CSV table of C-alpha atoms in Angstrom, one decimal:
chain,number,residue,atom,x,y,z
A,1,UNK,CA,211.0,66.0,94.6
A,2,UNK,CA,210.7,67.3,98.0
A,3,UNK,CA,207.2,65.1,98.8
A,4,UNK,CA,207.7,62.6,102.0
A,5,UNK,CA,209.0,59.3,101.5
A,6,UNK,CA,208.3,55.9,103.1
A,7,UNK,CA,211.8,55.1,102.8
A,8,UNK,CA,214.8,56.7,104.8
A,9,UNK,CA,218.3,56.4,103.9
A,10,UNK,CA,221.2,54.6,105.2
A,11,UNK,CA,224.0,56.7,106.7
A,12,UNK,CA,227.4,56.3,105.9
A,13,UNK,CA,229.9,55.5,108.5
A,14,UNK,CA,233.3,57.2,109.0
A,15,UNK,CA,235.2,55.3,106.0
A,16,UNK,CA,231.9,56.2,103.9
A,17,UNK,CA,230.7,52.6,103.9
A,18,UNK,CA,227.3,51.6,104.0
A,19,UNK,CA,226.1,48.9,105.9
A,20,UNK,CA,223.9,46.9,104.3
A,21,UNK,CA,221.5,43.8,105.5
A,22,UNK,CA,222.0,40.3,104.2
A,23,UNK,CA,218.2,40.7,103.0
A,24,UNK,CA,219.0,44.3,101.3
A,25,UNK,CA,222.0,42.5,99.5
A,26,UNK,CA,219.5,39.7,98.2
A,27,UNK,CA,217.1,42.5,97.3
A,28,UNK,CA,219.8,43.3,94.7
A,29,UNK,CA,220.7,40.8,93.9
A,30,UNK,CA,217.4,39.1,92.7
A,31,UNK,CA,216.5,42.6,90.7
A,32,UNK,CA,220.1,42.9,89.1
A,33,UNK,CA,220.0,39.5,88.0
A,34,UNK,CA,216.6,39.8,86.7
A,35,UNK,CA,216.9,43.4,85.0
A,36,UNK,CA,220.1,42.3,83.1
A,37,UNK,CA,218.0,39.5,81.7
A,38,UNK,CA,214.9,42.4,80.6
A,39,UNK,CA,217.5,44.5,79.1
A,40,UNK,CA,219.1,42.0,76.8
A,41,UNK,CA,219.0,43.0,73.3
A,42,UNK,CA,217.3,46.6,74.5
A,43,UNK,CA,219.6,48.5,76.2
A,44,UNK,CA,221.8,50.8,73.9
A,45,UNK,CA,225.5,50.3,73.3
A,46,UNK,CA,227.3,52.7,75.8
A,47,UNK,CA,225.0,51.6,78.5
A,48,UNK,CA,226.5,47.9,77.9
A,49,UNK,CA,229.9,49.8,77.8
A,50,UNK,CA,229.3,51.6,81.1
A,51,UNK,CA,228.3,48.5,83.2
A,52,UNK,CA,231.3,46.8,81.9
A,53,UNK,CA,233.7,49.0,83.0
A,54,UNK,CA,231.7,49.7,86.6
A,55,UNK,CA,231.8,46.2,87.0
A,56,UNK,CA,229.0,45.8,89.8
A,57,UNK,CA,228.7,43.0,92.2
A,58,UNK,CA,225.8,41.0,91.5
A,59,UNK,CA,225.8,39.0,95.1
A,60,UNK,CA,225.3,42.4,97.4
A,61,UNK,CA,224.9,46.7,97.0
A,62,UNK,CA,227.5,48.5,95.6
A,63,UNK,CA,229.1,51.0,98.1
A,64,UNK,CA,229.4,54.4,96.3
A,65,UNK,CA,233.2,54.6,96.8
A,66,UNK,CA,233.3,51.6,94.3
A,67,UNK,CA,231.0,53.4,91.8
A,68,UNK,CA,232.6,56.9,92.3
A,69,UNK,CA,235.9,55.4,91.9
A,70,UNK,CA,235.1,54.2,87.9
A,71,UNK,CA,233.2,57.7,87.4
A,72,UNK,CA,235.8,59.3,88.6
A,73,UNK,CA,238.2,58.0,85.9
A,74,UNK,CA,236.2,58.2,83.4
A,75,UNK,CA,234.0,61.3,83.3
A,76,UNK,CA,234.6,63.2,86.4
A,77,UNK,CA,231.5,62.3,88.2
A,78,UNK,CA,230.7,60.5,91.5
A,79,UNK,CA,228.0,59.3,93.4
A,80,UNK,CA,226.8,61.5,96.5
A,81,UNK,CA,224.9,59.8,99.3
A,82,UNK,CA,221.9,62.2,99.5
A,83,UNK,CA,218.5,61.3,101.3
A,84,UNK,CA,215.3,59.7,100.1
A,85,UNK,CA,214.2,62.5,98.5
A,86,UNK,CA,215.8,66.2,97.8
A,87,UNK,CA,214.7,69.4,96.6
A,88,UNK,CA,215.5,71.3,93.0
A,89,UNK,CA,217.9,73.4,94.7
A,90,UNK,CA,219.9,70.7,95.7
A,91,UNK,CA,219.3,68.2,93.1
A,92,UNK,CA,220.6,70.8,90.5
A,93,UNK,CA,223.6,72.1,92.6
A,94,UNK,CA,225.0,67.9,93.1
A,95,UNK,CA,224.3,67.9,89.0
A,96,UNK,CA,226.3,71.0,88.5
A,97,UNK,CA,229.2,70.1,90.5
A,98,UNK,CA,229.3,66.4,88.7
A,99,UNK,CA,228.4,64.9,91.9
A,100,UNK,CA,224.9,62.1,90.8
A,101,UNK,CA,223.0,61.7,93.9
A,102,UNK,CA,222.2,58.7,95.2
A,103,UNK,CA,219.4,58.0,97.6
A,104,UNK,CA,221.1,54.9,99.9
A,105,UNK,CA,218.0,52.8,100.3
A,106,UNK,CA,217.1,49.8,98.8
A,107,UNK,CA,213.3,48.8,97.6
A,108,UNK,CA,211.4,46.3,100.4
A,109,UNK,CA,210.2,43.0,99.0
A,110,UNK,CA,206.5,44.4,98.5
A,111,UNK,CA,207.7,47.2,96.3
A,112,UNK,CA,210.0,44.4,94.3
A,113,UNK,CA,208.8,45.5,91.0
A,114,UNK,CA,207.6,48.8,91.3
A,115,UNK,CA,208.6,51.6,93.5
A,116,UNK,CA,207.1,55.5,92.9
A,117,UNK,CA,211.0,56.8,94.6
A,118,UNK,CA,214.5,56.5,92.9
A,119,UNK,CA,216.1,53.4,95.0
A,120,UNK,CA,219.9,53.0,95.0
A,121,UNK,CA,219.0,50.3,92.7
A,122,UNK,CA,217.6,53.1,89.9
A,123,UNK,CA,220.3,55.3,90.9
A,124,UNK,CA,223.4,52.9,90.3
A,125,UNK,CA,222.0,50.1,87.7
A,126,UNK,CA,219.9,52.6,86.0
A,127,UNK,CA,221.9,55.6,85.7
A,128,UNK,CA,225.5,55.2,86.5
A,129,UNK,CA,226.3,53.2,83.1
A,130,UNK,CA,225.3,56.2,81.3
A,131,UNK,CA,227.3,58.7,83.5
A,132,UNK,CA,230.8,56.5,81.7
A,133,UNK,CA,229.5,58.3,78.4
A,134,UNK,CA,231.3,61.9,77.8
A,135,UNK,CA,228.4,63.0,75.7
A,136,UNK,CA,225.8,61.8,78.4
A,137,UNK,CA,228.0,63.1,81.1
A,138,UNK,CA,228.7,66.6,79.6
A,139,UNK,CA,224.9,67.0,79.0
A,140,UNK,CA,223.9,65.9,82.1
A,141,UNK,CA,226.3,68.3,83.5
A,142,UNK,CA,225.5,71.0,81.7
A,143,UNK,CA,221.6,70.4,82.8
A,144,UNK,CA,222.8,70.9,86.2
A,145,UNK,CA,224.3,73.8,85.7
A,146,UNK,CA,221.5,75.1,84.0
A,147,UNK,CA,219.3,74.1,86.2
A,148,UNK,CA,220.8,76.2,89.4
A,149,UNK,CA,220.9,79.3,87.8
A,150,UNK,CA,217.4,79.0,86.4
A,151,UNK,CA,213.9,80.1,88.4
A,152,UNK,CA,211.6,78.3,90.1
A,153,UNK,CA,209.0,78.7,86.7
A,154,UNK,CA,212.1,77.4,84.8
A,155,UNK,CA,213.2,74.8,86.4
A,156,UNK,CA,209.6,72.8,86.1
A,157,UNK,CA,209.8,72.9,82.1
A,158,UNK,CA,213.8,72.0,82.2
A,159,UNK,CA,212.6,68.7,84.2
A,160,UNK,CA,210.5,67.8,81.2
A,161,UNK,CA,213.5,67.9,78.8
A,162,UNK,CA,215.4,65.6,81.9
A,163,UNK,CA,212.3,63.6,82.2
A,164,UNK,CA,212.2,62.7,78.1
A,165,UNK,CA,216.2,61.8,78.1
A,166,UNK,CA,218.0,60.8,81.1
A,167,UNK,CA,215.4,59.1,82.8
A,168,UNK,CA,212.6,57.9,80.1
A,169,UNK,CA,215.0,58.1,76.9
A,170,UNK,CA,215.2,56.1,73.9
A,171,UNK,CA,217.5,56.1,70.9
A,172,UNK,CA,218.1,54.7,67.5
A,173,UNK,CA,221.2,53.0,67.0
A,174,UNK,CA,222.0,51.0,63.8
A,175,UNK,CA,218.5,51.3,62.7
A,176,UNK,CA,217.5,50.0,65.7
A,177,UNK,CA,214.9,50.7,69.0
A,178,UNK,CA,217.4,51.1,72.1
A,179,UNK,CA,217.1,51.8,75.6
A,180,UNK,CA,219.4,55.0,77.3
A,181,UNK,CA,216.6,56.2,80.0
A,182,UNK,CA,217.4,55.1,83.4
A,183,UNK,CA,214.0,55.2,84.7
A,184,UNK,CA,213.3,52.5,81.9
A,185,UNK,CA,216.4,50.3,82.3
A,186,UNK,CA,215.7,49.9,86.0
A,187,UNK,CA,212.0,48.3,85.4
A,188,UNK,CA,211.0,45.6,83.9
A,189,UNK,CA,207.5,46.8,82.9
A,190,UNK,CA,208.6,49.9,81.7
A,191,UNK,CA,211.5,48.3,79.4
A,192,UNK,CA,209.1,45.7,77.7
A,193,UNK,CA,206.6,48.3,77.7
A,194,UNK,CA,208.7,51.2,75.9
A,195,UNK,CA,210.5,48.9,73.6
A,196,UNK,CA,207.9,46.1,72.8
A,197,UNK,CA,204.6,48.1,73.2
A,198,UNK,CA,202.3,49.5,70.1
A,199,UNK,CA,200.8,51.4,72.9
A,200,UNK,CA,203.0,54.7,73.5
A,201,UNK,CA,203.7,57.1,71.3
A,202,UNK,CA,207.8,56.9,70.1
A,203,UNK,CA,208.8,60.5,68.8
A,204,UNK,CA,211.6,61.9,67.2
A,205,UNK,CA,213.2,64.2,70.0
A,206,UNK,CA,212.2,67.7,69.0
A,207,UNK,CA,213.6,69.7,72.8
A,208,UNK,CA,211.2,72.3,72.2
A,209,UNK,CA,208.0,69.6,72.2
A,210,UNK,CA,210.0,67.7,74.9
A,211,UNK,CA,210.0,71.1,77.2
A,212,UNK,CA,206.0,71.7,76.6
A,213,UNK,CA,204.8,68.1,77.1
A,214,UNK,CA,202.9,67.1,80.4
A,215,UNK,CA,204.4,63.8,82.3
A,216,UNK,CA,203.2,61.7,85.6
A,217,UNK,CA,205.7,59.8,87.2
A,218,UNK,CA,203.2,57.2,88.3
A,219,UNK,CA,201.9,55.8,85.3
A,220,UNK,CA,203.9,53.8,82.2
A,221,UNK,CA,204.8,56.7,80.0
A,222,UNK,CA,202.5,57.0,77.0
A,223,UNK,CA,205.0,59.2,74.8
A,224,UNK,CA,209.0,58.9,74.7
A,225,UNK,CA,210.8,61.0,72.6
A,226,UNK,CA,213.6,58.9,70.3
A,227,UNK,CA,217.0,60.2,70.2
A,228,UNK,CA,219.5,59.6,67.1
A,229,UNK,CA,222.4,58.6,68.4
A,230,UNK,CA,223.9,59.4,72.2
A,231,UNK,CA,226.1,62.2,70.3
A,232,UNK,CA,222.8,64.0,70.2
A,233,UNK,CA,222.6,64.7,73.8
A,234,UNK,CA,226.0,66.2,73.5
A,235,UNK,CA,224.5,68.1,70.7
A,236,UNK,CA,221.7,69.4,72.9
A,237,UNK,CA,224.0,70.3,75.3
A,238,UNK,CA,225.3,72.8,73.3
A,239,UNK,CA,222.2,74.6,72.2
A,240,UNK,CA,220.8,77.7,73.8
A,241,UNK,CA,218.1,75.5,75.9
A,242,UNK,CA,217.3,78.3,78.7
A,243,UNK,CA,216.3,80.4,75.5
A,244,UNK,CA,214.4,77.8,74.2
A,245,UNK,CA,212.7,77.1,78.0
A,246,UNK,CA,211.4,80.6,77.7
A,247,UNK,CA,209.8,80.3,74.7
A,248,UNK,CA,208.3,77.0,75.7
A,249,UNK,CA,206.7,79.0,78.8
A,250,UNK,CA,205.2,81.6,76.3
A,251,UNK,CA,203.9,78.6,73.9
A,252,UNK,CA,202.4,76.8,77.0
A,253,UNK,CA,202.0,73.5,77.4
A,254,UNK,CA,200.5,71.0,75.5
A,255,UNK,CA,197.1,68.9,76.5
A,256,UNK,CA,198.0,65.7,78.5
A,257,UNK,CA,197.6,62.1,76.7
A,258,UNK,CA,197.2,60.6,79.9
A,259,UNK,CA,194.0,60.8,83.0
A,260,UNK,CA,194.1,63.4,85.7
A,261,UNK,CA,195.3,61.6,88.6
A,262,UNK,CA,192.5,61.9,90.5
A,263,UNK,CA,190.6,59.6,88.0
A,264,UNK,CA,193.1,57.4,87.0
């Protein structure tokens, strides 16, 4: 998380507004549009739920005072302005205080349908929805917390378990395939490819298999691990997961599905 980015973010000025460009605002604009179109049918309940009551503007970028104020009133989260790209430290200390950051950036047009580095557009569209769930909220929360205490060694298997929920999660709900990962619901080729693909693997969430599996963040994922019901995360929340990370650091992990990157 601490690698360089091409991207820097926009600074806030003394009433915490951003100001955005007329082409950043169309940036948004076009991929909101187009993303709530992808997501039709796929995204999971609460997620609907959550951009209903955040209520985003379609014609330009959010500000984070808009976002933090729904949050706020619903789960006790907000959105912090934080820089392209932070460290664990920091990353785990926003989490445990409630606080989701929020790189202030937006995508350039050559990056429109993929970018490697969580945009505000990930951030808000892809995440913030979930954050108006109490059992997302409270296990995203108590991640964080987790997550500062923890060691170095530690904290690389607990971003597996984040890896395999809030960003790359899926669920079953009424029988059905559903969409909760933000990292999925902020790409097009990643939602048809997790939801309509034969080619991943789709696995019942098992934490301890989540904590030992390998990931690359540059590739479509070829395993998710399927969730039954949002009330599960809550349920995960309340298990003893920094026990369970130590035993996943004695078991090892397990061999990667996907190329090196060096030959991919």
């Amino acid at each position: 998380m601490a690698k360089q980015s091409s991207y820097s973010s926009k600074q806030s000025d003394a009433n915490g507004f951003i100001h955005w460009s007329d082409d950043e605002n169309q940036v948004w604009s076009e991929l909101i549009e187009r993303q709530l179109e992808v997501i039709k049918g796929k995204a999971c309940d609460e997620y609907f739920e959550g951009l209903e009551k955040l209520d985003m503007p379609k014609d330009r970028v959010p500000q984070l005072g808009e976002i933090s104020e729904v949050l706020l009133d619903t789960t006790g989260w907000q959105c912090a302005e934080v820089p392209a790209l932070i460290n664990f430290e920091s990353f785990f200390k926003l989490l445990a205080d409630k606080k989701f950051p929020t790189a202030t950036f937006i995508r350039r047009r050559e990056h429109f349908d993929y970018l490697q580095e969580p945009d505000i557009f990930h951030e808000i569209f892809g995440h913030c929805a979930m954050l108006t769930n109490p059992a997302f909220s409270e296990f995203t929360h108590t991640y964080g917390k987790l997550g500062l205490a923890a060691t170095k060694e530690e904290r690389v298997y607990l971003a597996r378990l984040y890896w395999f929920t809030v960003e790359f999660g899926l669920m079953k709900q009424n029988d059905e395939l559903r969409i909760y990962g933000g990292g999925i619901l902020s790409s097009p080729g990643e939602t048809e490819y997790a939801f309509n693909s034969d080619v991943p693997e789709r696995n019942v969430m098992n934490v301890m298999d989540a904590f030992r599996t390998p990931y690359r963040i540059d590739i479509m994922q070829p395993k998710y691990y399927v969730i039954d019901g949002i009330e599960q995360l809550f349920e995960i929340s309340q298990m003893d997961l920094m026990g369970m990370v130590r035993e996943a650091m004695k078991l090892g992990l397990y061999p990667p599905t996907f190329p090196p990157k060096s030959a991919a």
